[in-house]
Coordinates of C-alpha atoms and ligand atoms in Angstrom, one line a residue:
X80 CA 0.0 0.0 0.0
X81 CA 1.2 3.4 -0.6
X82 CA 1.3 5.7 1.9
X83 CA -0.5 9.3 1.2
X84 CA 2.4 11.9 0.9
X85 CA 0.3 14.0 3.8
X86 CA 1.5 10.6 5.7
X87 CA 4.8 10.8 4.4
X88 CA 5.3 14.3 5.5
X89 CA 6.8 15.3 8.9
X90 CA 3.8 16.9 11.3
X91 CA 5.7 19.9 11.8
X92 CA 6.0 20.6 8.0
X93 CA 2.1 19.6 7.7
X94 CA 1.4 21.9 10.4
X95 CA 3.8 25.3 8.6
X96 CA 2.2 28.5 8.2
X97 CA 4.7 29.5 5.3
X98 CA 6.4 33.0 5.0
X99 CA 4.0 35.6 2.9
X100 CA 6.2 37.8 0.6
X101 CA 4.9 41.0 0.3
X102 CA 3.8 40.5 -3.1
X103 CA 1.5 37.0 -2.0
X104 CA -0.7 39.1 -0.4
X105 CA -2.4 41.7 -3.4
X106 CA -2.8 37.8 -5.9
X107 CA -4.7 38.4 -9.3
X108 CA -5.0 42.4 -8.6
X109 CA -3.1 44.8 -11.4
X110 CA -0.7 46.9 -9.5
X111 CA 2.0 49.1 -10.8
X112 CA 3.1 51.2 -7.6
X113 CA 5.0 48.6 -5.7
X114 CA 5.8 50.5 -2.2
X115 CA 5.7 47.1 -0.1
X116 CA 9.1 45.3 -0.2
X117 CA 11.2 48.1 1.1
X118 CA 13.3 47.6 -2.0
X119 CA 15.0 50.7 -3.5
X120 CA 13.3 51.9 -6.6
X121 CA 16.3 52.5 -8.8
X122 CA 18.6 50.1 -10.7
X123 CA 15.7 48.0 -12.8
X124 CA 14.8 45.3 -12.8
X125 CA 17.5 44.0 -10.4
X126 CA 15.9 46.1 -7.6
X127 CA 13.2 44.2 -7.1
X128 CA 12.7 41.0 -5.9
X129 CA 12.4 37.9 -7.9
X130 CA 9.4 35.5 -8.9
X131 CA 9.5 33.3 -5.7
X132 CA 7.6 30.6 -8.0
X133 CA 9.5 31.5 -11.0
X134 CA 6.0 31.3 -13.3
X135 CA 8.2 32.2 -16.3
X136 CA 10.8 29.8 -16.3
X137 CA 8.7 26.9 -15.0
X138 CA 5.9 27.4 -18.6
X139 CA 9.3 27.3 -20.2
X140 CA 10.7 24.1 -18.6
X141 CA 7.5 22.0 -18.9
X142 CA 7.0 22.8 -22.7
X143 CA 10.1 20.7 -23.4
X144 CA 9.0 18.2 -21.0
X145 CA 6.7 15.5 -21.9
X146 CA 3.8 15.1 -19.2
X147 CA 5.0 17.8 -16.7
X148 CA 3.0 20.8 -16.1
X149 CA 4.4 23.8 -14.3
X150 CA 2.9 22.6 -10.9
X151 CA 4.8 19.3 -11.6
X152 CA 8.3 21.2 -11.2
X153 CA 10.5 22.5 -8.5
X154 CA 13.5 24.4 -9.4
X155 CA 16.2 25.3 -7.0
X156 CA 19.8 26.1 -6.3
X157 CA 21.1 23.2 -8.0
X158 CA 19.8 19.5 -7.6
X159 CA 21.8 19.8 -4.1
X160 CA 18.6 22.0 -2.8
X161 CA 16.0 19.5 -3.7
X162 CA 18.0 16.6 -2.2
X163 CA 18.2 18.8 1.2
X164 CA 14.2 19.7 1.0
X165 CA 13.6 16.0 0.4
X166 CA 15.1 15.9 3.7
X167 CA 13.7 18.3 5.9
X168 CA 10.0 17.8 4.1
X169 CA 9.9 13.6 4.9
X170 CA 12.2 12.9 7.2
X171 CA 12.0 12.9 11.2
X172 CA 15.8 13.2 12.4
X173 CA 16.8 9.9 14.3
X174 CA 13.4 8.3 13.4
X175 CA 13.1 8.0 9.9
X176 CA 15.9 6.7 7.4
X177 CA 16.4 6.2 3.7
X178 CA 17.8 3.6 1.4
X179 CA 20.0 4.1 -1.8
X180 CA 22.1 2.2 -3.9
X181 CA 25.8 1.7 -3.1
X182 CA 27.6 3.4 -4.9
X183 CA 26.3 6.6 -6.1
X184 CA 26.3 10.5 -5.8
X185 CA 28.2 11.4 -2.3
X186 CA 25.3 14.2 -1.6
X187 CA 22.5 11.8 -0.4
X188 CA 24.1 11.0 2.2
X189 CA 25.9 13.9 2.9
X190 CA 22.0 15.7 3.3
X191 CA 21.1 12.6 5.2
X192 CA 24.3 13.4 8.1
X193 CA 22.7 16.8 8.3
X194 CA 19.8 16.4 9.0
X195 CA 20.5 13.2 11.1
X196 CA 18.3 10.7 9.1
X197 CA 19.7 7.2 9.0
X198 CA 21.2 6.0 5.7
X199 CA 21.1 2.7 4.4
X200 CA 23.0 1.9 1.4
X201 CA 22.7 -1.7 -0.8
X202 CA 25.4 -2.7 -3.2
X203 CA 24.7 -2.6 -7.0
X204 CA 26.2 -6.3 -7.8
X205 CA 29.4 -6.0 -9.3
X206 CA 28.2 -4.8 -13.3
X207 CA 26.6 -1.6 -11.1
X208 CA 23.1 -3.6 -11.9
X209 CA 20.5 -2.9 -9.5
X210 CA 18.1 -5.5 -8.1
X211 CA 14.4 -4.2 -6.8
X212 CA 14.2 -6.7 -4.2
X213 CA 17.5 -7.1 -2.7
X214 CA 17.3 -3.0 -2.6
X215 CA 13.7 -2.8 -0.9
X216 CA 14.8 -5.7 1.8
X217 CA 16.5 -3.0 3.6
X218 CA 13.5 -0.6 3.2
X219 CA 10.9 -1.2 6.9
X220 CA 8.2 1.1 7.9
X221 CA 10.3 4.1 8.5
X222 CA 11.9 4.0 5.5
X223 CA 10.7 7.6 3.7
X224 CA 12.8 8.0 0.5
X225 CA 15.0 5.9 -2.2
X226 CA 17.5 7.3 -3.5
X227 CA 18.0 6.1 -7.3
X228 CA 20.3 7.4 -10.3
X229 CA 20.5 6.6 -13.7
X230 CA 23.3 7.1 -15.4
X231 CA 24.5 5.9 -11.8
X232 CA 27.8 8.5 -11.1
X233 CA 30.4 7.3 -10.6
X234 CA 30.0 4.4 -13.3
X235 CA 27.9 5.9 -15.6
X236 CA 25.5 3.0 -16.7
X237 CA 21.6 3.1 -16.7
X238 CA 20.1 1.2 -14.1
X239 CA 17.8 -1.3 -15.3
X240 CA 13.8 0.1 -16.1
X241 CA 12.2 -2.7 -14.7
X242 CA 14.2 -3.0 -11.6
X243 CA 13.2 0.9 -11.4
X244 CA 9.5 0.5 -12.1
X245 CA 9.2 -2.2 -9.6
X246 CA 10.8 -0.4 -6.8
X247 CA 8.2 2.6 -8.1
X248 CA 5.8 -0.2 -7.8
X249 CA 6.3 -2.1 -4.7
X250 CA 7.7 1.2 -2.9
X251 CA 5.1 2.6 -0.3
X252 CA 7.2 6.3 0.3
X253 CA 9.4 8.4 -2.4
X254 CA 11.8 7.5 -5.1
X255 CA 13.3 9.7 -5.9
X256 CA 15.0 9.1 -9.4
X257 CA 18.7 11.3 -10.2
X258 CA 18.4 12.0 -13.8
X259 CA 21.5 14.6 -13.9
X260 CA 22.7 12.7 -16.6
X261 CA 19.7 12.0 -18.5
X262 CA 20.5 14.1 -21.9
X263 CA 23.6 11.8 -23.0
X264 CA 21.7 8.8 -22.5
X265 CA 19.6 6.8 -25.5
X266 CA 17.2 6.1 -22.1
X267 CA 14.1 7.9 -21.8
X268 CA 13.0 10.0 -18.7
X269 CA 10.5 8.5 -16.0
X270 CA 9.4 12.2 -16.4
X271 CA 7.2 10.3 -18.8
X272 CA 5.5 8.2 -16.3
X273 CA 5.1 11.2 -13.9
X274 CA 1.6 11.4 -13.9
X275 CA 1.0 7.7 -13.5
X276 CA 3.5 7.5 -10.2
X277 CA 2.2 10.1 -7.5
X278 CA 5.6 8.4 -5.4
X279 CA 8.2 9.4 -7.9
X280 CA 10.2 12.5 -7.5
X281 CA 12.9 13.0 -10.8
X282 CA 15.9 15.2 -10.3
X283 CA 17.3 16.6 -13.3
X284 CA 19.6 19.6 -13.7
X285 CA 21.7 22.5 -15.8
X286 CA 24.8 21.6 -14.7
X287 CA 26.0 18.7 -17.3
X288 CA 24.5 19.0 -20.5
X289 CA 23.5 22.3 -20.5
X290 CA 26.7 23.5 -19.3
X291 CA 25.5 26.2 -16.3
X292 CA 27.2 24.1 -13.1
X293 CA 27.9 27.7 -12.4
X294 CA 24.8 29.4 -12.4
X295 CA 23.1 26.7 -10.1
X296 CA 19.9 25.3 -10.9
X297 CA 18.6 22.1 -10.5
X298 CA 14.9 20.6 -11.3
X299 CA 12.9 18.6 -9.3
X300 CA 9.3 16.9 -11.2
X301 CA 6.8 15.4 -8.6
X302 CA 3.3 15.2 -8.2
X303 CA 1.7 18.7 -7.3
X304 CA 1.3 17.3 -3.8
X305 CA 5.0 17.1 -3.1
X306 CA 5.9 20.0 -5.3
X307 CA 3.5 22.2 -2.9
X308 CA 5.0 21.0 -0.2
X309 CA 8.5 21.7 -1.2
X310 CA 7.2 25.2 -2.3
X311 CA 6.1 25.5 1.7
X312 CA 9.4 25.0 3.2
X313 CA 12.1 26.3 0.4
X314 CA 13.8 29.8 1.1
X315 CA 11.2 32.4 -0.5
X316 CA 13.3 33.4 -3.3
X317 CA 15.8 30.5 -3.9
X318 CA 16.3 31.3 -7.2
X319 CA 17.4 34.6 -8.3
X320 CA 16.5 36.7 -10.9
X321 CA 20.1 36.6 -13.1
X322 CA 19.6 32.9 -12.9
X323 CA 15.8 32.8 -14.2
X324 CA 16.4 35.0 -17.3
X325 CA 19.9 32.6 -18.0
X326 CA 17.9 29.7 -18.3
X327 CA 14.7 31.7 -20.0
X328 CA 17.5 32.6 -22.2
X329 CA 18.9 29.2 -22.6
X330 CA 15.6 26.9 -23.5
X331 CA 14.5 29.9 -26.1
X332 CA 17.3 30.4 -28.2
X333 CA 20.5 28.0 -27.4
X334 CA 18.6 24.0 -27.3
X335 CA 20.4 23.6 -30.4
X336 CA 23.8 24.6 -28.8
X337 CA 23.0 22.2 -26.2
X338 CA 22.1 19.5 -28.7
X339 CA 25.7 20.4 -30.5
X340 CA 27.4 20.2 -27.2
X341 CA 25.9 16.3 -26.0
X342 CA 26.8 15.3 -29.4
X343 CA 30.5 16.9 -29.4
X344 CA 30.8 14.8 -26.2
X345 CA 29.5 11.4 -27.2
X346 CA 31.8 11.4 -30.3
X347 CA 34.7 12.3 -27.9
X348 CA 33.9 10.0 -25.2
X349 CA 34.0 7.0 -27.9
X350 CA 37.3 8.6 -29.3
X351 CA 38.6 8.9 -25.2
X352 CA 37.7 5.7 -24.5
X353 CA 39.2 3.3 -27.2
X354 CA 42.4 5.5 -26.7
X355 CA 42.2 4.4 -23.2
X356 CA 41.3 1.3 -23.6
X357 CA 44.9 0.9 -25.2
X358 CA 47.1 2.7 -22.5
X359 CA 49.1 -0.3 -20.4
X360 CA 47.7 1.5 -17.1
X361 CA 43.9 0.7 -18.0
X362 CA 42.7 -2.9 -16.9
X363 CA 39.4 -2.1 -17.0
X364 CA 36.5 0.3 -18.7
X365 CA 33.2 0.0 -17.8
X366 CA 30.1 1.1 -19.7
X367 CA 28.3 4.0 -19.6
X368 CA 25.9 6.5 -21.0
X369 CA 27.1 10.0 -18.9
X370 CA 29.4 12.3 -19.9
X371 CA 32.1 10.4 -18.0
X372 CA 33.6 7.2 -17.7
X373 CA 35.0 4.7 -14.9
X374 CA 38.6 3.0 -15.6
X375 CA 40.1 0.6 -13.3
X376 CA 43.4 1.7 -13.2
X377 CA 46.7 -0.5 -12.3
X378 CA 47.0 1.8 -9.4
X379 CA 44.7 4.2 -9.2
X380 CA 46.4 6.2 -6.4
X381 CA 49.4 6.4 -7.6
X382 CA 48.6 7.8 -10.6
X383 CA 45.6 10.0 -9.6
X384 CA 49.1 11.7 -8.1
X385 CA 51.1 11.7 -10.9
X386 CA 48.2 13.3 -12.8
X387 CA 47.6 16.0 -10.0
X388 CA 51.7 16.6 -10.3
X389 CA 50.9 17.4 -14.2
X390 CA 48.2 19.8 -13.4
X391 CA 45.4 17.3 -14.2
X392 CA 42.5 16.8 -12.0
X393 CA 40.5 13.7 -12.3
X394 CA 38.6 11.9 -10.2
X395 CA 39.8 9.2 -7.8
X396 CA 37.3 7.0 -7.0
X397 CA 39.3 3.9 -5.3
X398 CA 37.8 4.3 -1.7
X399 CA 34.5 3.4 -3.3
X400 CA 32.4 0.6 -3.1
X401 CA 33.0 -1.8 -6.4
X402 CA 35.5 1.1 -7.4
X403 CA 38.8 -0.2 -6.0
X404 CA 41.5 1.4 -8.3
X405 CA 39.0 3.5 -10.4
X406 CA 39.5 6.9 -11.5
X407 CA 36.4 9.1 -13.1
X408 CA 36.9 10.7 -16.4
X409 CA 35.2 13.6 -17.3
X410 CA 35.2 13.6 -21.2
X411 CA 36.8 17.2 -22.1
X412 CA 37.3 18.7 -25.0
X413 CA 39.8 17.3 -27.7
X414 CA 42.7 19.0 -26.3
X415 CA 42.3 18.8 -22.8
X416 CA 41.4 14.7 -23.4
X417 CA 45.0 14.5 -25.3
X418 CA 46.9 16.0 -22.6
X419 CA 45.4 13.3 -20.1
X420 CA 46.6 10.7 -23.0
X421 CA 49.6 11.9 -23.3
X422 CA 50.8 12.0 -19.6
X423 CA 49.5 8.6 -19.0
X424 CA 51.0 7.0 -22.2
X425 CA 54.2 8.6 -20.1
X426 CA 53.5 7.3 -17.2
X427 CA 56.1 4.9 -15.6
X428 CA 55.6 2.9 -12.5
X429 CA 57.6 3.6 -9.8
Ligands
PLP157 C1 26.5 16.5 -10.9 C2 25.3 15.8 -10.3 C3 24.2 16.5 -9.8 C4 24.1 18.0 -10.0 O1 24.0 18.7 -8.9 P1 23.7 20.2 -9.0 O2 23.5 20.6 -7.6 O3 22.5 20.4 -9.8 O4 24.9 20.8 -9.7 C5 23.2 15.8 -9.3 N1 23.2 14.4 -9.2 C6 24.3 13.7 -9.7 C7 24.2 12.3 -9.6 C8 25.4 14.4 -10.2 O5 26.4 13.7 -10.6

C-alpha cells in the first residue's frame, strides 16, 4: 500500500504556516506602484525581488518536458537544494531513514548526516546492476525516501527500467529518481511516467549537458502534492532573478547549442575511451551513458598523483564501493582529453 504523501510528510512541515512575501498578499489584482518590499526603486529590474515561483521559467521548462505541467516542477539552487528539502519535508531526524544504492552521488548522504536521518546503502552487484528486491529488503516502515540514479555517477551505466518501475511499484514512500545525466543517455526520462506514479520525484539539472554548473539550478518533477510542499518550506526566493532569465534565455534560443554540445561529447567520449582502452595503465572500462567514464586503473592512487603533479585533475574513485583502483573521467574537450593521454602514455611505474 502506498502511503498518502500528507503521511509521508513530517507533522511539523504539515502543520507550517509559510512566509507571505509581500507580493502574496495583493494575488490576481493589477498593480503598478510597488511601495511594499522596502526595496530601492532605482537600478531596474534587479531592484526588485524575484518571482518566488518562478512562473516564467517553469511554462518554459514544462514545454520541453513531456507530461510535466508547471505545478509538476520544482526548481532550485542546484539538484543539491532538492536533495536537502527531500530531507527536511519527509524525514524525522533519528526516526526516519532512507535507502539508496551503493555506490552513487556522495550528496544523499551527505543531506542525510545533516539532517540526522539514517542511511542505508545496498550494493549494486558488481556490473553496477540494481536489483528491486534485494534494494527494498533493507526498506521497513520508517523507510521515507529511495534514493536512485540513472546514469549511476560514478559508473555511468543506466540502471535497469524494470528493476526501477518495480521499486516505483512495490515502494510505499518516495523514489526519488537522479536524472542529472539524463540528456547523454539513449534512455528515456521517467518524467514520462510522472503522472501515473504520485511516489516518484525526478531530479534533473543544468549543470551537465546544459553547461551552467555555475549558475546553479537544479529541477525537481513530482506530483503537485509534493511539489506544494517543497514550495512551503524552500527559502522564498531561492532562485534569483540573473539565474531565471539565464535559463529563459537558454531553453529559447541555445537547445540547439546544447544538442551540439551532447553530441561533441558522445563522439569524444567514444574517441577517449578506445584511446584508453589501449594505455598499459587501463585494466578495466566499464560502460556507460554519462558524460564520463570509470577505468580501473593498475594503481589508481598512484597515478591520480602523478596526474595532479601534471596539473590534471581527475577523479579518484578507489575508496569506493565496487570502485577499488577506479579513477572518473570527465570527457573534455579534444585538447584537454589529449593531454590526459599523453601523460598517462608517459607514465612509468615507480
Ligand atoms: C552532478 C550531479 C548532480 C548535479 O547537482 P547540481 O547541484 O544540480 O549541480 C546531481 N546528481 C548527480 C548524480 C550528479 O552527478
Amino acid at each position: 500500500m502506498k502511503k498518502t504523501i500528507e503521511e509521508l510528510t513530517r507533522a511539523n512541515v504539515r502543520a507550517l504556516v509559510p512566509y507571505s512575501c509581500a507580493r502574496d498578499e495583493y494575488k490576481g489584482k493589477a498593480a503598478t506602484v510597488f511601495l511594499d518590499a522596502n526595496e530601492n526603486p532605482y537600478n531596474a529590474p534587479y531592484d526588485r525581488y524575484p518571482d518566488p515561483l518562478q512562473t516564467e521559467l517553469k511554462a518554459a521548462i514544462a514545454q520541453t518536458k513531456q507530461g510535466v505541467g508547471p505545478e509538476n516542477i520544482f526548481l532550485g539552487n542546484g539538484s543539491d537544494e532538492a536533495i536537502d528539502l527531500l530531507f527536511r519535508a519527509f524525514c524525522e531526524p533519528r526516526q526516519d531513514n532512507v535507502v539508496a544504492i551503493e555506490p552513487t552521488y556522495g550528496m544523499y548522504r551527505v543531506a542525510a548526516e545533516i539532517n540526522d536521518v539514517e542511511y542505508r546503502s545496498v550494493l549494486l552487484d558488481e556490473g553496477f546492476r540494481l536489483n528491486a528486491s534485494r534494494l527494498l529488503a533493507a526498506a521497513d516502515g520508517r523507510t521515507k525516501l529511495v534514493f536512485l540514479c540513472s546514469p549511476n555517477n560514478p559508473n555511468g551505466n543506466s540502471l535497469d527500467r524494470g528493476e526501477i518501475m518495480q521499486v516505483i511499484d512495490r515502494f510505499p514512500g518516495l523514489v526519488v529518481l537522479d536524472e542529472a545525466y539524463i540528456d547523454f543517455s539513449a534512455q528515456e526520462s521517467f518524467t514520462k511516467v510522472l503522472a501515473g506514479c504520485p511516489n516518484l520525484v525526478v531530479l534533473q539539472t543544468f549543470s551537465k549537458a546544459w553547461a551552467s554548473a555555475g549558475v546553479r539550478l537544479g529541477m525537481a518533477f513530482a506530483s503537485a502534492e509534493v511539489i506544494g510542499t517543497f514550495n512551503k518550506i524552500k527559502y522564498p526566493y531561492n532562485v534569483n532573478r540573473l539565474t531565471q532569465e539565464y535559463a529563459l534565455e537558454l531553453l529559447r534560443r541555445r537547445q540547439d547549442d546544447v544538442k551540439g554540445w551532447v553530441e561533441i561529447l558522445l563522439r569524444e567520449r567514444g574517441r577517449v575511451m578506445d584511446l584508453f582502452a589501449k594505455l598499459p595503465v587501463v585494466r578495466e572500462i566499464y560502460p556507460t551513458d554519462a558524460n564520463f567514464f570509470l577505468a580501473k586503473m593498475t594503481d589508481a592512487a598512484a597515478i591520480y598523483r602523478y596526474l595532479v603533479e601534471a596539473g590534471i585533475i581527475v577523479r579518484n574513485r578507489s575508496g569506493v564501493a565496487l570502485c577499488a583502483d577506479c579513477l572518473r573521467v570527465t570527457v573534455g574537450t579534444p585538447e584537454e582529453d589529449d593531454i590526459l593521454l599523453e601523460a598517462l602514455r608517459n607514465y612509468t611505474e615507480r
